[in-house]
Amino acid sequence: MPAHDVLIIGAGLAGQRAALAAADAGASVAILSKVHPVRSHSVAAAGGINAALNPGDSWESHAYDTVKGSDYLGDQDAIEIMCREAPDEILHLEHIGVTFHRSDTGHLGTRAFGGASAARTYYVADITGQAILHVLYEQLMKHHETVDRYEEWFTTTLLQDDDGHCIGAVARNIRDGRLEVFDAKSVILASGGAGQVFKPTTNALICTGDGIAQAYRIGAPLMDMEMIQYHPTTLAENGFLITEGARGEGAHLYNALGERFMEKYAPNKLELASRDVVSRAEQTEINEGRGFPDGTIALDITRVPRKRTLEALREIVNIGRDFAGVDITREPIHIRPGMHYIMGGVRTDVDGQTPIPGLYAAGEVACVSVHGGNRLGANSLLDTLIFGRRSGEHAAHRARGVAMPKTSSRRLADVAAEIDEIIRRENTGGRRISEIKDELGETMNRYVAVYRDAEGLARAHEIVRRLKAEAPTAAIDDKGTVFNQDVLGAIELGYMLDVAEAIVVAAQERKESRGAQFRTDFPERNDAEWLHHITISRNGDGVPEKGTAPVRFTQWEPQERTY
Amino acid sequence: MAEYTLKLRRYNPESGEAPFWEEFQIELEPHRSVLEGILKVKAEIDGSVGIRCSCRAAICGSCGVRINGRAGLACHTHLGHAADSGVHADGRTITVEPMGNMPILKDLIVDMDAVHWKKIQRVTPWLINKEPVPEREYIVPHENMVDVTQTMACIQCGACVSDCLSMEVDPLFVGPAASARAYRFVGDPRDAEQYERVKDLAEDRHGIYDCTHCFNCIEACPKGVAPMSQIMRLRRVAGADHGIVDRNNGHRHEQAFVTLVKEGGLLHEAELLPRSYGGDSWFGKFHPAAGQELLSSLPVITTALLRGKVTPKGVLAPHKLPKDALAAVQAITEKVERRRPRNELNLYITGYDDSPGAGDGDVHPLAADGDAMTSAPGPNPHRPTSASESESA
Ligand SMILES: Cc1cc2nc3c(=O)[nH]c(=O)nc-3n(C[C@H](O)[C@H](O)[C@H](O)COP(=O)(O)OP(=O)(O)OC[C@H]3O[C@@H](n4cnc5c(N)ncnc54)[C@H](O)[C@@H]3O)c2cc1C
Ligand code: SF4
Ligand code: SF4
Ligand code: FES
């Protein structure tokens, strides 16, 4: 039975950064992931990572842009920490080997990104996430003596002692079906986002909100769950992302009439306004009949010099060619807003601590909240690294004063019984897991998207409740132990339904329009009544409980938001 | 919509049965991927089919398989294209089986740790910093960072490892992916141990000189990493920059070819061997190493003489070229040698210019189709040429 000072669940950027930081602080560390670490979804991050590192730039400017981008819902103390620590984090990455692209003078080069008042996005072509993730994994290989890696292990349950402290987790070895208790003095959740709750999404198949639901199930409150980011440029058919880097390099948006419509909506920043603003502008054009017949808008990258496109946007040249049949260096590509990111998550403080002692969260699974109502492009990678590191350090220190906990084997038997129940279910002609998942995704994408209203949200909630009742009866085909992906799919569906309900309930609760939440029935931002976070806590099997948390201000008063 | 027959290789280690083929019928548009086809099978027909997958967009490296016998990513291969190529090529049937050179765990899932990741570990896959580490960033040329980005682009899918011919013969061969990984550090000006790295890989019996130039890895790679080209570059760094004598004497052999053609306009076979082993000049044959090699090669030489492939006269007198032809050959050699050293084109440095109206003619072959979606299944007549062109560019 493995026992470690710090157990990290998830090996994307947040998890790997946390593992390296905790090991560096002297802790014994285990890092566990349901896919091989380099397959984590961080690998897909294309555009880059923000930091005010140039002499002419300042962390205050970065922080202000982030606060404004968040529509004043971000917690300013956390945002200050993130932006202040960003330059050192970039330099650290550079030193351990990330191949950041350079300027003509050989210094780190930057590109422009949306919602930012300076070009402060550092990048490796358009494989930034991949480059950083693979370099962190190099470091994990280097430090294999201090960090134990459990690759292809699936966490099902977080464990608590009688006082409510989090003391480990139960996980299943995907390769042979073996269940194991992982004892730990501190646990860091770094299990990423929940994009699969929507269909289509830019997110990978593994982004099923596991950690959000696992924390929620042991009583951790979720926060800002209504804030779902729709990215302005995704492919219509399959939801694949065209990075914001394209607009950063100079690409324009046109409607079917050939108008550069962003001139109307954001006369100063145009295509590089905040994502919520650009996505809404596109959706308005489409809804008012100025989109293309397939419900899309044109993104014109041909304006960017070809050599530059091939050097800096190569991945989307490939995506255009392979998945849309378009040569983006020669013709515009059709796009539309698509689900991309969840600003909300498990509520934490600036050291990653959740209200449950011993449980930390970092990365997309967490809500610090640095993104508030809307995340700026290239701020998420930063979020994962800064708060991953801070969680790792804090958890390692905390572990020093704590004895190694011990979980009774009864808990293991409980989890084993739950999994056996799924495997043994008889097929009684009910719907398949995949059908339930599809209905969930389509429902969310229909009613909980760029524009929302009370009626649609109520409908969505009704459907989610129905699916929640149906899911526990769906049978699976695979009865084996080796790589039983079927049973994992059934467990993930349960997580997704919990996350979906939290999203819908929070969206119903916020009766105003702020950031990514636009209510057509409450189209104005209403600071007097709604300038606070909404929290969601589990309430047995009933409708989740709603609460509030104050927004923490330091130096920026809410203002009207124009770009 | 079109109908496809997915013929999947199944294996369940718990059943005690041998692997077998199972066919599934699906309907999807031809431009959907083979992965989408398999996911449809899982969703609608049989959830127990095992395949690793996550991103669906050729970026996570999970879904390496063999489609119609050739390695590639399931998510990066169009159904329509796969059905039109391969053994069946009947516009309908597509075979999918696990990758080669690695043990199979279940259905389409192989044990990458046992082979691929072990080899990656072998090349000390982390940066060994040049000291002192600067307070801010290392100042390095943009071109170098763009250059190593080609190998950074490797998604560790294992497709190249699956189809590597040398690895089939010598399982200990360091292999294409790990070699490409090695170049990522060898080409990085921030790394302190370029010499040690290439020396290690050149002198290892299963190192970079174990590759037979079969091009399979270049064809299999979905990301245009061109592992074989990276191996060639490692060899050049080892031989030309550091003068490392490899076990097979490959670098000197290559040098000897070049010098002989430069001097005489044509190859002089009898000089080739002594020069490769002794030294790259007329005196090379007097070096003891050359004598030794000559001795050990005697059986081959005798057979050649007996079969009339080599004549005693040919051994002694080189082939002759007319003067003007020789001058032309030497002019070419000079021109090539005057070029900046190893100014190689790669994925990211494409040699494009932005002159208006630049037609397809200026498209560098690798950039044009080096990692097109057609990669996995079916023959693609352009590929070997494009790869070799990039190699010599
Ligand atoms: C297409 C795309 C492009 C993006 N581009 C950018 C960009 O340019 N800049 C930017 O800043 N952000 C970008 N983002 C957002 C950013 O990539 C993500 O928010 C971020 O990478 C999340 O990292 P993470 O470490 O929190 O989680 P992930 O990288 O998603 O990792 C989650 C980890 O948890 C593990 N896990 C999950 N559940 C379990 C379980 N039950 N048991 C065990 N392990 C589990 C997974 O295996 C994985 O290792 C992009 C996102 C997408 C989808
Ligand atoms: S070219 Fe070399 S490395 Fe590549 S597949 Fe062939 S033998 Fe293997
Ligand atoms: S070099 Fe290419 S084929 Fe080989 S592992 Fe990397 S991406 Fe895959
Ligand atoms: S699913 Fe990620 S590479 Fe195919």
PDB file of N, CA and C in Angstrom, chain A residues 49-54 57-59 62 80-95 100 108 120 122 382 386 389, chain B residues 135-137:
ATOM      1  N   ILE A  49       1.892  31.455 -23.202  1.00  0.00           N
ATOM      2  CA  ILE A  49       1.772  31.688 -21.769  1.00  0.00           C
ATOM      3  C   ILE A  49       2.177  33.135 -21.471  1.00  0.00           C
ATOM      4  N   ASN A  50       1.371  33.781 -20.634  1.00  0.00           N
ATOM      5  CA  ASN A  50       1.555  35.212 -20.382  1.00  0.00           C
ATOM      6  C   ASN A  50       2.513  35.490 -19.231  1.00  0.00           C
ATOM      7  N   ALA A  51       3.296  36.552 -19.393  1.00  0.00           N
ATOM      8  CA  ALA A  51       4.093  37.078 -18.285  1.00  0.00           C
ATOM      9  C   ALA A  51       4.576  38.468 -18.676  1.00  0.00           C
ATOM     10  N   ALA A  52       4.616  39.353 -17.692  1.00  0.00           N
ATOM     11  CA  ALA A  52       5.142  40.694 -17.952  1.00  0.00           C
ATOM     12  C   ALA A  52       6.627  40.663 -17.667  1.00  0.00           C
ATOM     13  N   LEU A  53       7.390  40.272 -18.672  1.00  0.00           N
ATOM     14  CA  LEU A  53       8.814  40.039 -18.486  1.00  0.00           C
ATOM     15  C   LEU A  53       9.639  41.061 -19.245  1.00  0.00           C
ATOM     16  N   ASN A  54       9.025  41.647 -20.273  1.00  0.00           N
ATOM     17  CA  ASN A  54       9.738  42.662 -21.048  1.00  0.00           C
ATOM     18  C   ASN A  54       9.964  43.899 -20.195  1.00  0.00           C
ATOM     19  N   ASP A  57       7.151  46.353 -19.855  1.00  0.00           N
ATOM     20  CA  ASP A  57       5.865  45.845 -19.365  1.00  0.00           C
ATOM     21  C   ASP A  57       5.898  45.829 -17.836  1.00  0.00           C
ATOM     22  N   SER A  58       4.720  45.666 -17.217  1.00  0.00           N
ATOM     23  CA  SER A  58       4.721  45.585 -15.752  1.00  0.00           C
ATOM     24  C   SER A  58       3.683  44.579 -15.298  1.00  0.00           C
ATOM     25  N   TRP A  59       3.939  43.963 -14.146  1.00  0.00           N
ATOM     26  CA  TRP A  59       2.968  42.983 -13.655  1.00  0.00           C
ATOM     27  C   TRP A  59       1.640  43.650 -13.349  1.00  0.00           C
ATOM     28  N   HIS A  62      -0.394  43.609 -16.468  1.00  0.00           N
ATOM     29  CA  HIS A  62      -0.894  42.245 -16.687  1.00  0.00           C
ATOM     30  C   HIS A  62      -2.062  41.964 -15.738  1.00  0.00           C
ATOM     31  N   GLU A  80      -2.858  39.249  -8.398  1.00  0.00           N
ATOM     32  CA  GLU A  80      -1.578  39.941  -8.170  1.00  0.00           C
ATOM     33  C   GLU A  80      -0.443  38.939  -7.995  1.00  0.00           C
ATOM     34  N   ILE A  81      -0.715  37.907  -7.202  1.00  0.00           N
ATOM     35  CA  ILE A  81       0.328  36.890  -6.985  1.00  0.00           C
ATOM     36  C   ILE A  81       0.707  36.233  -8.303  1.00  0.00           C
ATOM     37  N   MET A  82      -0.304  35.854  -9.067  1.00  0.00           N
ATOM     38  CA  MET A  82      -0.027  35.150 -10.318  1.00  0.00           C
ATOM     39  C   MET A  82       0.815  36.021 -11.255  1.00  0.00           C
ATOM     40  N   CYS A  83       0.422  37.284 -11.394  1.00  0.00           N
ATOM     41  CA  CYS A  83       1.109  38.132 -12.367  1.00  0.00           C
ATOM     42  C   CYS A  83       2.499  38.531 -11.876  1.00  0.00           C
ATOM     43  N   ARG A  84       2.641  38.683 -10.570  1.00  0.00           N
ATOM     44  CA  ARG A  84       3.941  39.050 -10.037  1.00  0.00           C
ATOM     45  C   ARG A  84       4.938  37.895 -10.164  1.00  0.00           C
ATOM     46  N   GLU A  85       4.459  36.682  -9.984  1.00  0.00           N
ATOM     47  CA  GLU A  85       5.372  35.530 -10.025  1.00  0.00           C
ATOM     48  C   GLU A  85       5.590  34.996 -11.431  1.00  0.00           C
ATOM     49  N   ALA A  86       4.826  35.520 -12.392  1.00  0.00           N
ATOM     50  CA  ALA A  86       4.896  34.981 -13.763  1.00  0.00           C
ATOM     51  C   ALA A  86       6.292  35.069 -14.386  1.00  0.00           C
ATOM     52  N   PRO A  87       6.961  36.239 -14.315  1.00  0.00           N
ATOM     53  CA  PRO A  87       8.265  36.314 -14.998  1.00  0.00           C
ATOM     54  C   PRO A  87       9.266  35.275 -14.498  1.00  0.00           C
ATOM     55  N   ASP A  88       9.324  35.052 -13.194  1.00  0.00           N
ATOM     56  CA  ASP A  88      10.268  34.060 -12.682  1.00  0.00           C
ATOM     57  C   ASP A  88       9.917  32.653 -13.141  1.00  0.00           C
ATOM     58  N   GLU A  89       8.627  32.401 -13.258  1.00  0.00           N
ATOM     59  CA  GLU A  89       8.205  31.071 -13.705  1.00  0.00           C
ATOM     60  C   GLU A  89       8.650  30.836 -15.151  1.00  0.00           C
ATOM     61  N   ILE A  90       8.500  31.853 -15.995  1.00  0.00           N
ATOM     62  CA  ILE A  90       8.929  31.717 -17.399  1.00  0.00           C
ATOM     63  C   ILE A  90      10.435  31.463 -17.446  1.00  0.00           C
ATOM     64  N   LEU A  91      11.188  32.203 -16.640  1.00  0.00           N
ATOM     65  CA  LEU A  91      12.643  32.021 -16.647  1.00  0.00           C
ATOM     66  C   LEU A  91      13.014  30.628 -16.133  1.00  0.00           C
ATOM     67  N   HIS A  92      12.274  30.164 -15.135  1.00  0.00           N
ATOM     68  CA  HIS A  92      12.518  28.813 -14.642  1.00  0.00           C
ATOM     69  C   HIS A  92      12.304  27.794 -15.768  1.00  0.00           C
ATOM     70  N   LEU A  93      11.202  27.958 -16.494  1.00  0.00           N
ATOM     71  CA  LEU A  93      10.924  27.036 -17.603  1.00  0.00           C
ATOM     72  C   LEU A  93      12.027  27.106 -18.647  1.00  0.00           C
ATOM     73  N   GLU A  94      12.474  28.322 -18.917  1.00  0.00           N
ATOM     74  CA  GLU A  94      13.538  28.482 -19.909  1.00  0.00           C
ATOM     75  C   GLU A  94      14.785  27.746 -19.437  1.00  0.00           C
ATOM     76  N   HIS A  95      15.091  27.858 -18.182  1.00  0.00           N
ATOM     77  CA  HIS A  95      16.310  27.228 -17.667  1.00  0.00           C
ATOM     78  C   HIS A  95      16.248  25.709 -17.669  1.00  0.00           C
ATOM     79  N   PHE A 100      11.527  28.078 -25.876  1.00  0.00           N
ATOM     80  CA  PHE A 100      10.769  29.282 -26.251  1.00  0.00           C
ATOM     81  C   PHE A 100      11.397  29.938 -27.476  1.00  0.00           C
ATOM     82  N   LEU A 108      14.000  36.178 -25.314  1.00  0.00           N
ATOM     83  CA  LEU A 108      12.692  35.557 -25.444  1.00  0.00           C
ATOM     84  C   LEU A 108      11.776  36.432 -26.297  1.00  0.00           C
ATOM     85  N   ARG A 120       2.677  40.043 -24.538  1.00  0.00           N
ATOM     86  CA  ARG A 120       3.403  39.424 -23.433  1.00  0.00           C
ATOM     87  C   ARG A 120       3.174  37.912 -23.386  1.00  0.00           C
ATOM     88  N   TYR A 122       4.505  34.382 -24.294  1.00  0.00           N
ATOM     89  CA  TYR A 122       5.694  33.624 -24.684  1.00  0.00           C
ATOM     90  C   TYR A 122       5.235  32.311 -25.292  1.00  0.00           C
ATOM     91  N   LEU A 382      -0.372  29.668 -17.258  1.00  0.00           N
ATOM     92  CA  LEU A 382       0.264  30.373 -16.158  1.00  0.00           C
ATOM     93  C   LEU A 382      -0.361  29.968 -14.827  1.00  0.00           C
ATOM     94  N   ILE A 386       1.792  28.422 -11.740  1.00  0.00           N
ATOM     95  CA  ILE A 386       1.978  29.196 -10.509  1.00  0.00           C
ATOM     96  C   ILE A 386       1.288  28.504  -9.335  1.00  0.00           C
ATOM     97  N   ARG A 389       2.772  25.029  -8.495  1.00  0.00           N
ATOM     98  CA  ARG A 389       3.983  25.151  -7.686  1.00  0.00           C
ATOM     99  C   ARG A 389       3.645  25.535  -6.247  1.00  0.00           C
TER     100      ARG A 389
ATOM    101  N   GLU B 135      21.091  34.700 -15.160  1.00  0.00           N
ATOM    102  CA  GLU B 135      20.031  35.162 -14.276  1.00  0.00           C
ATOM    103  C   GLU B 135      18.708  35.250 -15.037  1.00  0.00           C
ATOM    104  N   ARG B 136      18.811  35.828 -16.258  1.00  0.00           N
ATOM    105  CA  ARG B 136      17.608  35.821 -17.100  1.00  0.00           C
ATOM    106  C   ARG B 136      17.718  34.670 -18.093  1.00  0.00           C
ATOM    107  N   GLU B 137      17.135  34.830 -19.289  1.00  0.00           N
ATOM    108  CA  GLU B 137      17.173  33.711 -20.224  1.00  0.00           C
ATOM    109  C   GLU B 137      18.552  33.563 -20.860  1.00  0.00           C
TER     110      GLU B 137
END
